XYZ file of C-alpha atoms in Angstrom:
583
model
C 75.782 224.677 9.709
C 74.016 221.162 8.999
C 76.228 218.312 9.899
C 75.584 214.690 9.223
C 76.702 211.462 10.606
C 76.524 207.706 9.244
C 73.337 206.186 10.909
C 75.199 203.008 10.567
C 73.157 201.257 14.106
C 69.890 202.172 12.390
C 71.538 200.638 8.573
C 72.858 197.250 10.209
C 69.690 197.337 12.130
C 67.906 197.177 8.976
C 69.891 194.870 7.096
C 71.081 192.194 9.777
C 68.121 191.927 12.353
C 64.902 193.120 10.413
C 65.675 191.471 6.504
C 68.261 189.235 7.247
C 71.182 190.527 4.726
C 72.835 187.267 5.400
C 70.797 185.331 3.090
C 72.462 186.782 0.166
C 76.024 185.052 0.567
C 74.385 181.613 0.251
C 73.917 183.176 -3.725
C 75.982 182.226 -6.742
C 78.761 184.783 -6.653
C 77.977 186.089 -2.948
C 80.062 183.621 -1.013
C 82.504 186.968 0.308
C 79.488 188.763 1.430
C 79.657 187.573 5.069
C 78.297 189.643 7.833
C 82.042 190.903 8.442
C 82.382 191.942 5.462
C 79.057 194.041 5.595
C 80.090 195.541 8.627
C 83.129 196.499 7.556
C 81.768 197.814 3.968
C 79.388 200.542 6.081
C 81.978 201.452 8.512
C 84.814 202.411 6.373
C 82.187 203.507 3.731
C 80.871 205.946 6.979
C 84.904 206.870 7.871
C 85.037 207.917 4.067
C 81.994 209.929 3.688
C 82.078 211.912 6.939
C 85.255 212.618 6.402
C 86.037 213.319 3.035
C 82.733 214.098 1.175
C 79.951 215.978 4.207
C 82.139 219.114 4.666
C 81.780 219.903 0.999
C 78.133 219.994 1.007
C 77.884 223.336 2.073
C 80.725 225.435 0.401
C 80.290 223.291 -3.019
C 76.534 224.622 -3.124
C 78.257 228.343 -1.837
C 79.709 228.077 -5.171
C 78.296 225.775 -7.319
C 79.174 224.502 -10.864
C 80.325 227.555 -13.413
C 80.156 227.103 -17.077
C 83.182 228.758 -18.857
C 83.300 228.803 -22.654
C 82.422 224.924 -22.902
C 84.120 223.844 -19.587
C 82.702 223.272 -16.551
C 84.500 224.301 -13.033
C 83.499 222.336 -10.251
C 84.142 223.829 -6.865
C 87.281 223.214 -4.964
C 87.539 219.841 -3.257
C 84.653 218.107 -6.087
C 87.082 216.465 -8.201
C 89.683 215.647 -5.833
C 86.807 213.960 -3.656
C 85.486 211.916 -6.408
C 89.361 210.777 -7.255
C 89.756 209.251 -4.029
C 86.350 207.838 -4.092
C 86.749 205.651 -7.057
C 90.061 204.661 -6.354
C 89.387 203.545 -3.415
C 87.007 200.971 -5.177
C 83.424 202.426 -3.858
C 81.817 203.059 -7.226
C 82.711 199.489 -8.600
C 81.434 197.813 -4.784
C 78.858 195.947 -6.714
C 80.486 196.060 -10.576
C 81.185 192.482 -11.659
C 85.109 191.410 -11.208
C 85.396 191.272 -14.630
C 85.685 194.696 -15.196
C 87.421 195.437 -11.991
C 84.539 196.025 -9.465
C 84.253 194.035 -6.214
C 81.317 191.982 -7.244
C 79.196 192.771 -4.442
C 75.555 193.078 -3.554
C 73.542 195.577 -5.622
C 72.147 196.418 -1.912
C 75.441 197.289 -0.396
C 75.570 200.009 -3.243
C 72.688 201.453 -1.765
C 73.938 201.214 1.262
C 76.750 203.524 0.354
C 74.531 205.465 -1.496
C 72.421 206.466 0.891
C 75.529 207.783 3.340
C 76.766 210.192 -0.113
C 73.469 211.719 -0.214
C 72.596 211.990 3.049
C 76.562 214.098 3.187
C 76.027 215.781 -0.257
C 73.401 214.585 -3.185
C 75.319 216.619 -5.747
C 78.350 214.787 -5.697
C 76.395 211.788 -5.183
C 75.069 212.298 -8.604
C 78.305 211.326 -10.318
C 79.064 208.017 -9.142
C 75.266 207.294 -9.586
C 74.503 208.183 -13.347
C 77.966 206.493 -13.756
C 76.562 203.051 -12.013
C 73.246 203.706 -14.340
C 75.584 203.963 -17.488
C 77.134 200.598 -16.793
C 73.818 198.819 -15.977
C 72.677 199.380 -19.239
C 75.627 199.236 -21.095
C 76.434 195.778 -19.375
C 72.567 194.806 -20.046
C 72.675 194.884 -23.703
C 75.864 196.063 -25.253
C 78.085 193.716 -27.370
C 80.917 191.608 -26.276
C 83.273 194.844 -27.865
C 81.220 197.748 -26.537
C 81.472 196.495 -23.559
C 85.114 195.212 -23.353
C 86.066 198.565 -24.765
C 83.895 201.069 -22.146
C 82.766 198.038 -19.013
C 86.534 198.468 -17.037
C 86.988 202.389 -17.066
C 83.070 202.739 -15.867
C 83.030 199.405 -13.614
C 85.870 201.327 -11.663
C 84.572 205.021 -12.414
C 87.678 205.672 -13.833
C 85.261 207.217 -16.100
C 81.983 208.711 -15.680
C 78.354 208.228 -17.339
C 75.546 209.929 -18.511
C 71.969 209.140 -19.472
C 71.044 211.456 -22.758
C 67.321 211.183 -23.390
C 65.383 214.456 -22.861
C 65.212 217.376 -25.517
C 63.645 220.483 -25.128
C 60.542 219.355 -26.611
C 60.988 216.116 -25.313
C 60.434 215.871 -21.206
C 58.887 212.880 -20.042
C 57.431 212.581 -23.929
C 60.497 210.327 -25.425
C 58.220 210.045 -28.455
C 59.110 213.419 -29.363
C 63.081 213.256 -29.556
C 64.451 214.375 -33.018
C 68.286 213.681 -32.472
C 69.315 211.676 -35.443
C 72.092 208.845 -35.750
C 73.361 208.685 -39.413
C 75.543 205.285 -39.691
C 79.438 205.569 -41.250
C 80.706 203.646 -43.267
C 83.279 202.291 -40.682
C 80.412 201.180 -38.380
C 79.685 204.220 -36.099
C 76.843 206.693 -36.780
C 77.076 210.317 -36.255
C 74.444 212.100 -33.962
C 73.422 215.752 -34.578
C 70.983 217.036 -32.029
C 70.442 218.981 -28.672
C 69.873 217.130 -25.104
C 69.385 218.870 -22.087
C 69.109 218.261 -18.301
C 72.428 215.579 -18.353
C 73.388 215.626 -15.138
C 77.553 215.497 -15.081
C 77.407 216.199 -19.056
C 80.775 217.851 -18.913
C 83.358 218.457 -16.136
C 87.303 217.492 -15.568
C 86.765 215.041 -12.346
C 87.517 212.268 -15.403
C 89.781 211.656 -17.885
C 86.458 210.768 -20.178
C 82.635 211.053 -20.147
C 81.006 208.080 -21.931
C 77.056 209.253 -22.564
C 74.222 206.876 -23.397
C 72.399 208.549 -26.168
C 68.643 208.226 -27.395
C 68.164 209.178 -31.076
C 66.812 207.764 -34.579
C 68.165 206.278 -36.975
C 67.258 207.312 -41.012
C 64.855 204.263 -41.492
C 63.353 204.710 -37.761
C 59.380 204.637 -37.329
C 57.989 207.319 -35.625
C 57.253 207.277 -31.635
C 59.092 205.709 -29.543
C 58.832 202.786 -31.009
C 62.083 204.307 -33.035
C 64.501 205.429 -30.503
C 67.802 203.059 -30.478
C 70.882 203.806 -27.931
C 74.030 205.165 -28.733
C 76.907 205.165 -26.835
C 78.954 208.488 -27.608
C 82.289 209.092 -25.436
C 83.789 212.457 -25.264
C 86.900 211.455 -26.101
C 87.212 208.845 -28.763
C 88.833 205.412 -27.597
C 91.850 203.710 -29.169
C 92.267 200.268 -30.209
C 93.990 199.461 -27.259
C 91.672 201.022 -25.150
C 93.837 204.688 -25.221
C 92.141 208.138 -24.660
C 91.519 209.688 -28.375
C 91.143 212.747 -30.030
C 88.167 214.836 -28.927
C 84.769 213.973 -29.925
C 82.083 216.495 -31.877
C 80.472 217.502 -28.564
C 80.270 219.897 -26.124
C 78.784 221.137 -23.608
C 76.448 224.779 -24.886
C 75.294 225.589 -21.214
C 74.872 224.725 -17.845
C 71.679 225.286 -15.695
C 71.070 227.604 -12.764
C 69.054 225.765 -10.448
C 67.238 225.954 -7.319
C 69.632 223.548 -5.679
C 72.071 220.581 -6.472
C 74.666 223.613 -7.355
C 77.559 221.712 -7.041
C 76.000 219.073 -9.610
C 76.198 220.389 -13.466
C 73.040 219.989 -15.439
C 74.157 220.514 -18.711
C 72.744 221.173 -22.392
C 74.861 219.191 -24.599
C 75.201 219.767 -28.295
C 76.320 216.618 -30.592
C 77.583 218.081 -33.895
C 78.209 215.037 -35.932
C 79.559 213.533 -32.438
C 80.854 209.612 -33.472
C 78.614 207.457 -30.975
C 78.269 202.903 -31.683
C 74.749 201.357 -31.308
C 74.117 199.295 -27.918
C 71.736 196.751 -28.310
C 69.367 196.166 -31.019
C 68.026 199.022 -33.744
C 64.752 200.420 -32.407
C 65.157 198.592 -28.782
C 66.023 202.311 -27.634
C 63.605 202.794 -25.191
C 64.001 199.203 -23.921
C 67.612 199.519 -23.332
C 67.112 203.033 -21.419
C 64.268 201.328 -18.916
C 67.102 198.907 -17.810
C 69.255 202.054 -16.354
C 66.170 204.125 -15.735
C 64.049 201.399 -13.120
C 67.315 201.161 -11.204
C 68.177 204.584 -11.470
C 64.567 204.836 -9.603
C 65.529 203.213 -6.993
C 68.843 204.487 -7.098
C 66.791 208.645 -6.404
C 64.591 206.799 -3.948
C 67.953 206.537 -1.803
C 68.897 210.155 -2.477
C 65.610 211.090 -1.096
C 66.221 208.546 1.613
C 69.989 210.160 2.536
C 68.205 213.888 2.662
C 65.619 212.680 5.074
C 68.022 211.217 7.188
C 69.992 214.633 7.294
C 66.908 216.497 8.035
C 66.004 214.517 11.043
C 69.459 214.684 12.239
C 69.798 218.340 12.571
C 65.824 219.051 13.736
C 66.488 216.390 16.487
C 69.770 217.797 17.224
C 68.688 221.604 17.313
C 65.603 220.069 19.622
C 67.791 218.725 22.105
C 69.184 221.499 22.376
C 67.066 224.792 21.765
C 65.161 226.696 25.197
C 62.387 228.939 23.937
C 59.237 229.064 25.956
C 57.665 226.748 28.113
C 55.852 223.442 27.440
C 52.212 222.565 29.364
C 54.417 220.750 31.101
C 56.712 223.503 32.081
C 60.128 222.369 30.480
C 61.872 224.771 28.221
C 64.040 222.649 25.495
C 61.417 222.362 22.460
C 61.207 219.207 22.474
C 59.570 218.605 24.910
C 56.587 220.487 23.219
C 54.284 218.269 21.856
C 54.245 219.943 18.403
C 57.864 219.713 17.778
C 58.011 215.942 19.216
C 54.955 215.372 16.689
C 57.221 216.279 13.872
C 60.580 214.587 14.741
C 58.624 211.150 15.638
C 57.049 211.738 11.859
C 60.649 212.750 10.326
C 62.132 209.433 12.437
C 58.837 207.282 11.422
C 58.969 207.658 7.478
C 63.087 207.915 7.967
C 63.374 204.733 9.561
C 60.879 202.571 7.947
C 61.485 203.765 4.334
C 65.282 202.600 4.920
C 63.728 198.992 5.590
C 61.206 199.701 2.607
C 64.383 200.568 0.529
C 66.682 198.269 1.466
C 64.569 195.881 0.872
C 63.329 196.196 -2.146
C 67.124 196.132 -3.395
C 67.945 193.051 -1.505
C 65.169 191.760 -4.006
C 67.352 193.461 -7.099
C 70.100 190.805 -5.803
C 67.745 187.970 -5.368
C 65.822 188.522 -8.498
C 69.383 188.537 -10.751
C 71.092 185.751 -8.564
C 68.397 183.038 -6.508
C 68.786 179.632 -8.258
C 64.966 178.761 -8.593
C 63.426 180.126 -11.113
C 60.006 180.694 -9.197
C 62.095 182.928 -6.690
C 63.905 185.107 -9.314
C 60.150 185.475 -10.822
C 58.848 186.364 -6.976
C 61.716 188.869 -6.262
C 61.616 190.515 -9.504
C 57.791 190.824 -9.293
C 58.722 192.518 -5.777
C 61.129 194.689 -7.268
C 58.923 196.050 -10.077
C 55.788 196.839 -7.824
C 57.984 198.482 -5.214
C 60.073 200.625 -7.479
C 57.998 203.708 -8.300
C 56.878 203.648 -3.979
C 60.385 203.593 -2.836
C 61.036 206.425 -6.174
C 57.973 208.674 -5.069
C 57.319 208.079 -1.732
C 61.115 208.618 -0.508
C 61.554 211.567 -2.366
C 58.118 213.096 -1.390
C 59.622 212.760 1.955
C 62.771 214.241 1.228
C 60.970 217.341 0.699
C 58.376 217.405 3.153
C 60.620 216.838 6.118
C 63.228 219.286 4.626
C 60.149 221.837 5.399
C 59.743 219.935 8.582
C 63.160 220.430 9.657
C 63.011 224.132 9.115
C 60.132 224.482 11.092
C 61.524 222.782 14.050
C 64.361 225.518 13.562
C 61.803 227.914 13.233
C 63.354 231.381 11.948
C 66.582 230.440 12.760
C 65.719 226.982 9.672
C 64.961 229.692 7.122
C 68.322 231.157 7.567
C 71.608 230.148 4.929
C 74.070 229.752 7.706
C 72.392 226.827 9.434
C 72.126 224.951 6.208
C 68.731 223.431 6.398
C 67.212 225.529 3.984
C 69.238 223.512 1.381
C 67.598 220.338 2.237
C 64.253 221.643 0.460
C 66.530 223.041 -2.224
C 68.280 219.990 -3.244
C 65.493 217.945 -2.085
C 62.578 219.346 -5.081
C 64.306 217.941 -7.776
C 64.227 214.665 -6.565
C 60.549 214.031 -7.263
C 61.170 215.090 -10.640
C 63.831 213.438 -12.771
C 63.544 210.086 -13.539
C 60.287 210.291 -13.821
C 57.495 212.500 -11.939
C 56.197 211.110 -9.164
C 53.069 211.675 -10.687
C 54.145 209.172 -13.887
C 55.633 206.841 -11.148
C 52.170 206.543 -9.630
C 50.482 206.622 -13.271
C 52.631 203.591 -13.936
C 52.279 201.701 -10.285
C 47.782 201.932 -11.131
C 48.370 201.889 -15.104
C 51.097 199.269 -15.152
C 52.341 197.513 -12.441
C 49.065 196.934 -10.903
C 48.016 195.168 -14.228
C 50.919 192.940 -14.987
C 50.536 189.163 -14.959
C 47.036 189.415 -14.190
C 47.195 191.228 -11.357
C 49.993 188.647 -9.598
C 52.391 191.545 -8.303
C 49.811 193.194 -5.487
C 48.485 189.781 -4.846
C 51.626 188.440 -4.016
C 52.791 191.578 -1.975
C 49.466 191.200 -0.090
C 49.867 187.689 0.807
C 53.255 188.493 2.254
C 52.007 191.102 4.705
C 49.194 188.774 5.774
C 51.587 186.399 6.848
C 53.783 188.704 8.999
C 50.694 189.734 10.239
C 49.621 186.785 11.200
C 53.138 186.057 13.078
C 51.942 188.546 15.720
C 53.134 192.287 17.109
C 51.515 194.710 19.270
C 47.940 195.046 18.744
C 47.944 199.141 18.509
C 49.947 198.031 15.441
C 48.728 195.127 14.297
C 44.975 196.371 14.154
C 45.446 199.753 12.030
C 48.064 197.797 9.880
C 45.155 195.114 9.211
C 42.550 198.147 8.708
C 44.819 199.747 6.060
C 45.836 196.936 4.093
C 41.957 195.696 3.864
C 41.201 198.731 2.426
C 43.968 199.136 -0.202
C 43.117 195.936 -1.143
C 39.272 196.887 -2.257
C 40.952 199.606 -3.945
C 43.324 197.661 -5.440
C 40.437 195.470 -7.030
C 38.227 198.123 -8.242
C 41.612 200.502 -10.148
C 41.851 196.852 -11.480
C 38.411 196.190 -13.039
C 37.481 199.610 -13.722
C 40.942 201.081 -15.103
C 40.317 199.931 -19.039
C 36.683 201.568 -19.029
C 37.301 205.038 -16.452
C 40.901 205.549 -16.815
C 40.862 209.272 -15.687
C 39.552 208.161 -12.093
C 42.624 205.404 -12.234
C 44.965 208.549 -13.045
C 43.265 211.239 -11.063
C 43.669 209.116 -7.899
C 47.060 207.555 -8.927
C 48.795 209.445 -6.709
C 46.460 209.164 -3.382
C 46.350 205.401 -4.203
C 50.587 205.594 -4.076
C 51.184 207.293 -0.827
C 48.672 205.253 0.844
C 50.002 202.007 -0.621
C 53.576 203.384 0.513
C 51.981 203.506 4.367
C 51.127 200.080 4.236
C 54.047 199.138 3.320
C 55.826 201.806 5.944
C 53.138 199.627 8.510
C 55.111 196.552 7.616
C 58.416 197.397 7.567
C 57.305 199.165 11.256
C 55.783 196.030 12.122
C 59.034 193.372 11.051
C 61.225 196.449 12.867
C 59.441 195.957 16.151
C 59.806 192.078 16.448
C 63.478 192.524 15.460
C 64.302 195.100 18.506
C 62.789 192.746 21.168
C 65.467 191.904 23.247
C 68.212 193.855 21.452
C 71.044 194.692 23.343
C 70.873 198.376 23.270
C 67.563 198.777 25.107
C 67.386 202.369 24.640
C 67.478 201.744 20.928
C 64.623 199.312 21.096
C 62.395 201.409 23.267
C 63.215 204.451 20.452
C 61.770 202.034 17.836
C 58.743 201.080 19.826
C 57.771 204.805 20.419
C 58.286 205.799 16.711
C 56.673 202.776 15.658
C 53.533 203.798 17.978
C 53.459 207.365 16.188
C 53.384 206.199 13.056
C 50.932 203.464 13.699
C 48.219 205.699 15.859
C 48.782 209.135 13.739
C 50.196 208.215 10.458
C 48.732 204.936 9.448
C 45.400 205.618 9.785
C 45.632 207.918 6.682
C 46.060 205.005 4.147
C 42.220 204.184 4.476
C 41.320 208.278 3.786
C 44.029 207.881 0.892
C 42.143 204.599 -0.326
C 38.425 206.313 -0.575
C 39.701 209.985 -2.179
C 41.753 207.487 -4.622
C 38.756 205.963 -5.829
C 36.450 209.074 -5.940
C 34.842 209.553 -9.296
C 36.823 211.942 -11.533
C 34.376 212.732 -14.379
C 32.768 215.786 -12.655
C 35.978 217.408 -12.494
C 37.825 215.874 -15.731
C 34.343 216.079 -17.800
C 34.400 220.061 -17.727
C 36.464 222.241 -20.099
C 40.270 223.387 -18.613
C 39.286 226.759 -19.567
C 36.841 226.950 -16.539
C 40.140 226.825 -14.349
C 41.112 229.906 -15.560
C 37.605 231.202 -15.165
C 37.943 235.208 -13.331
């Protein structure tokens, strides 16, 4: 069976010696966040999810969610699990005081994150759509919507949902239909169908509150007429009391490749009582608040699954005799094939946890830095880096899942071991929230294009200048070579985007992964400068050899990436789709 273990010297690595997580208490509202208290927020975090919520992982998936006439059953252990995790204060770490959170950094969240889905991304899912809920809510609700829904979901007393797609309505929000009729007391009533809500119904919480997109009677059409509901399943008293039950339920649940022990449910609102948040037709809006973070928020459940894949194919390594190597030593690791692919599991592991981290560190900077110009800067940061840490991350989830069974060779490919359920659970991650397709359609369509062109620029500038504070030349020099040439490409998706957007779009996704390695060489780059002279000097030597892999065989790929991104797409776009299909 797959086991997994808190990385937490690789974690305070990242946050203490490479970015410096210190910074963050000299912020408004930060003062507690001392290094202590970091420390102390991943180790009992690690205590907590090692012991409590990793040995579920396998025998929740055994079982998975079951759907009985409008109930869902968990499996044994889910909702007690999730009981002590929220009362024990985890899914309010970084929920403002006021409504009974700890008031934290948004990056220790993802800290914690992280460890849950690195033990088990399907209960993971709760406390995250629950965090989403409140983001938004908290955003743009009113001073009563919030007061009456903030507390219970600050603490995760109660869970949250995010209620957008329809079955003709994927990634197409222009096509929902569900309608919101207003009462006369205020509320509206929703009739309609969503489906793929993640922790739509279950009984780990006393009540469900789900953000809803629908239209209102006098809405224009597109998307330009979506507003936000919020629609509890139970109704809420005055004085803030569990109600009767509202018209809701849940019609089905889906039977999925993986994330079993997560319930993906179709819900059916029949006249269900739900209150406006935010402003009539600002639907859309109001959802991209939860939705950006909630990209981030799937970038660290890809992050957690890689880690848990290079556990176990290191482990198993380590351990396994089969054959010989040219060198004559039996354990396979000593193979150069199998070291190959554990020094490429550790390389994108390892940096994409700096990549990650970092990027939320700029979530706290961007909502708390007292100069203007440096909440502009981080939040420019944050917005370019979002749909790489979203695609890349979970990309990687699922290509070293595969990697990890391959190291395991038959033996991967089996149930028992466990690893087979890393690509299970894995897949869906570079789906929701967005493709990773639309996340690179939107890095080359939109981010790229904002302010002029200011949020590449800016990211550019800042990896000249660690550059030019030094490293090891068989890192500096392909780092250099890569970020030239994603810069030309950057100029010409730029200028020629408006007048040949299918090339733009066809290489979207080639121009994503190869900005991701650049950024991957960076993160590499600040990583080996912050292990010289660490104390551990086995630790630092591991970072220099990984760092070496990915700069000599990984790296190098950006500047392929850079040229097939550019590649004219009009001889393949200009034909008719019916030649695919040609016999």
């Amino acid at each position: 069976m797959a086991t997994y273990k808190v990385p937490q010297k690789d974690i305070l690595f990242a946050l203490h010696d490479v970015l410096d997580v210190s910074q963050l208490s000299a912020l408004p509202g930060f003062e507690d966040a001392s290094a202590e208290i970091v420390d102390g927020v991943v180790d009992e975090a690690a205590k907590f999810v090692e012991g409590v919520v990793a040995p579920l992982r396998e025998s929740a998936d055994a079982v998975g969610a079951q759907w009985q006439d409008g109930e869902v059953i968990l499996p044994e252990g889910m909702k007690e699990a999730y009981q002590q995790f929220y009362e024990a204060g985890w899914v309010g770490l970084a929920s403002p005081g006021e409504y009974g959170g700890q008031g934290l950094p948004y990056v220790l969240s993802k800290v914690v994150e992280e460890m849950l889905c690195g033990a088990n991304v399907s209960f993971a899912l709760y406390p995250g759509l629950t965090s989403s809920c409140f983001e938004a809510i908290e955003a743009v609700g009113s001073d009563e919507i919030k007061d009456r829904y903030l507390p219970k979901l600050g603490t995760g007393e109660w869970t949250g949902t995010m209620c957008l797609t329809e079955p003709q309505a994927g990634s197409d929000l222009a096509a929902v239909k569900t309608k919101a009729t207003p009462n006369d007391d205020g509320s509206y009533s929703l009739e309609g169908m969503k489906i793929f809500i993640t922790g739509g119904e279950h009984q780990m919480a006393d009540n469900i509150v789900h953000l809803v997109l629908a239209r209102l009677p006098d809405a224009p059409a597109g998307i330009k007429g979506l507003s936000t509901f919020v629609v509890p399943k139970y109704l809420v008293n005055a004085d803030g009391s569990i109600g009767e039950r509202n018209a809701l339920r849940c019609i089905s649940i889906e039977h999925k490749m993986g994330i079993h022990a997560s319930c993906t449910c179709t819900m059916g609102f029949d006249g269900a009582k739900g209150w406006l948040v935010g402003a009539p037709n600002h639907g859309i809006q109001n959802m991209f608040i939860m939705m950006n973070l909630a990209r981030i928020m799937v970038g660290f459940q890809g992050l957690g699954q890689c880690e848990l894949a290079t556990q176990n194919a290191l482990a198993y390594a380590m351990d396994r005799k089969q054959g010989k190597s040219f060198s004559g030593s039996e354990q396979i690791i000593d193979h150069p094939d199998v070291r190959r692919m554990l020094l490429t599991m550790r390389a994108y592991t390892e940096a994409g946890r700096v990549m990650a981290l970092d990027t939320s560190m700029h979530v706290d900077l961007a909502h708390r830095a007292t100069d203007e110009a440096a909440r502009e800067a981080a939040q420019d940061h944050v917005e370019l880096m979002t749909p790489l840490v979203k695609a890349f991350l979970t990309d990687a989830a699922f290509e070293l899942g595969s990697l990890a069974v391959q190291v395991y060779g038959g033996h991967g490919f089996i149930r028992e071991h466990g690893i087979e359920q890393i690509i299970r659970d894995s897949k869906i991650l570079a789906l929701y929230e967005g493709t990773n397709g639309i996340q690179a359609m939107d890095l080359v369509r939109r981010k790229l294009q904002l302010h002029g062109g200011r949020l590449p620029q800016r990211y550019f500038e800042r990896v000249r200048k660690h550059l030019a504070e030094g490293g090891p030349d068989w890192l500096v020099a392909p780092l250099e070579e890569a970020l030239g040439a994603l810069e030309t490409a950057t100029k010409e998706i730029q200028a020629g985007f408006r007048d040949n957007p299918n090339d733009a779009a066809y290489g979207c996704c080639d121009y994503l992964r190869a900005f991701s390695l650049v950024a991957l060489g960076e993160a590499w780059l600040r990583s080996v400068r912050a292990a010289e002279g660490h104390k551990d000097a086995g630790f630092a030597e591991a970072k220099v050899v990984t760092a070496h892999h990915f700069a000599t065989r990984l790296l190098p790929h950006a500047v392929t990436l850079c040229k097939t991104a550019l590649a004219p797409a009009e001889p393949i776009m200009g034909k008719p789709a019916a030649l695919l299909d040609a016999a």
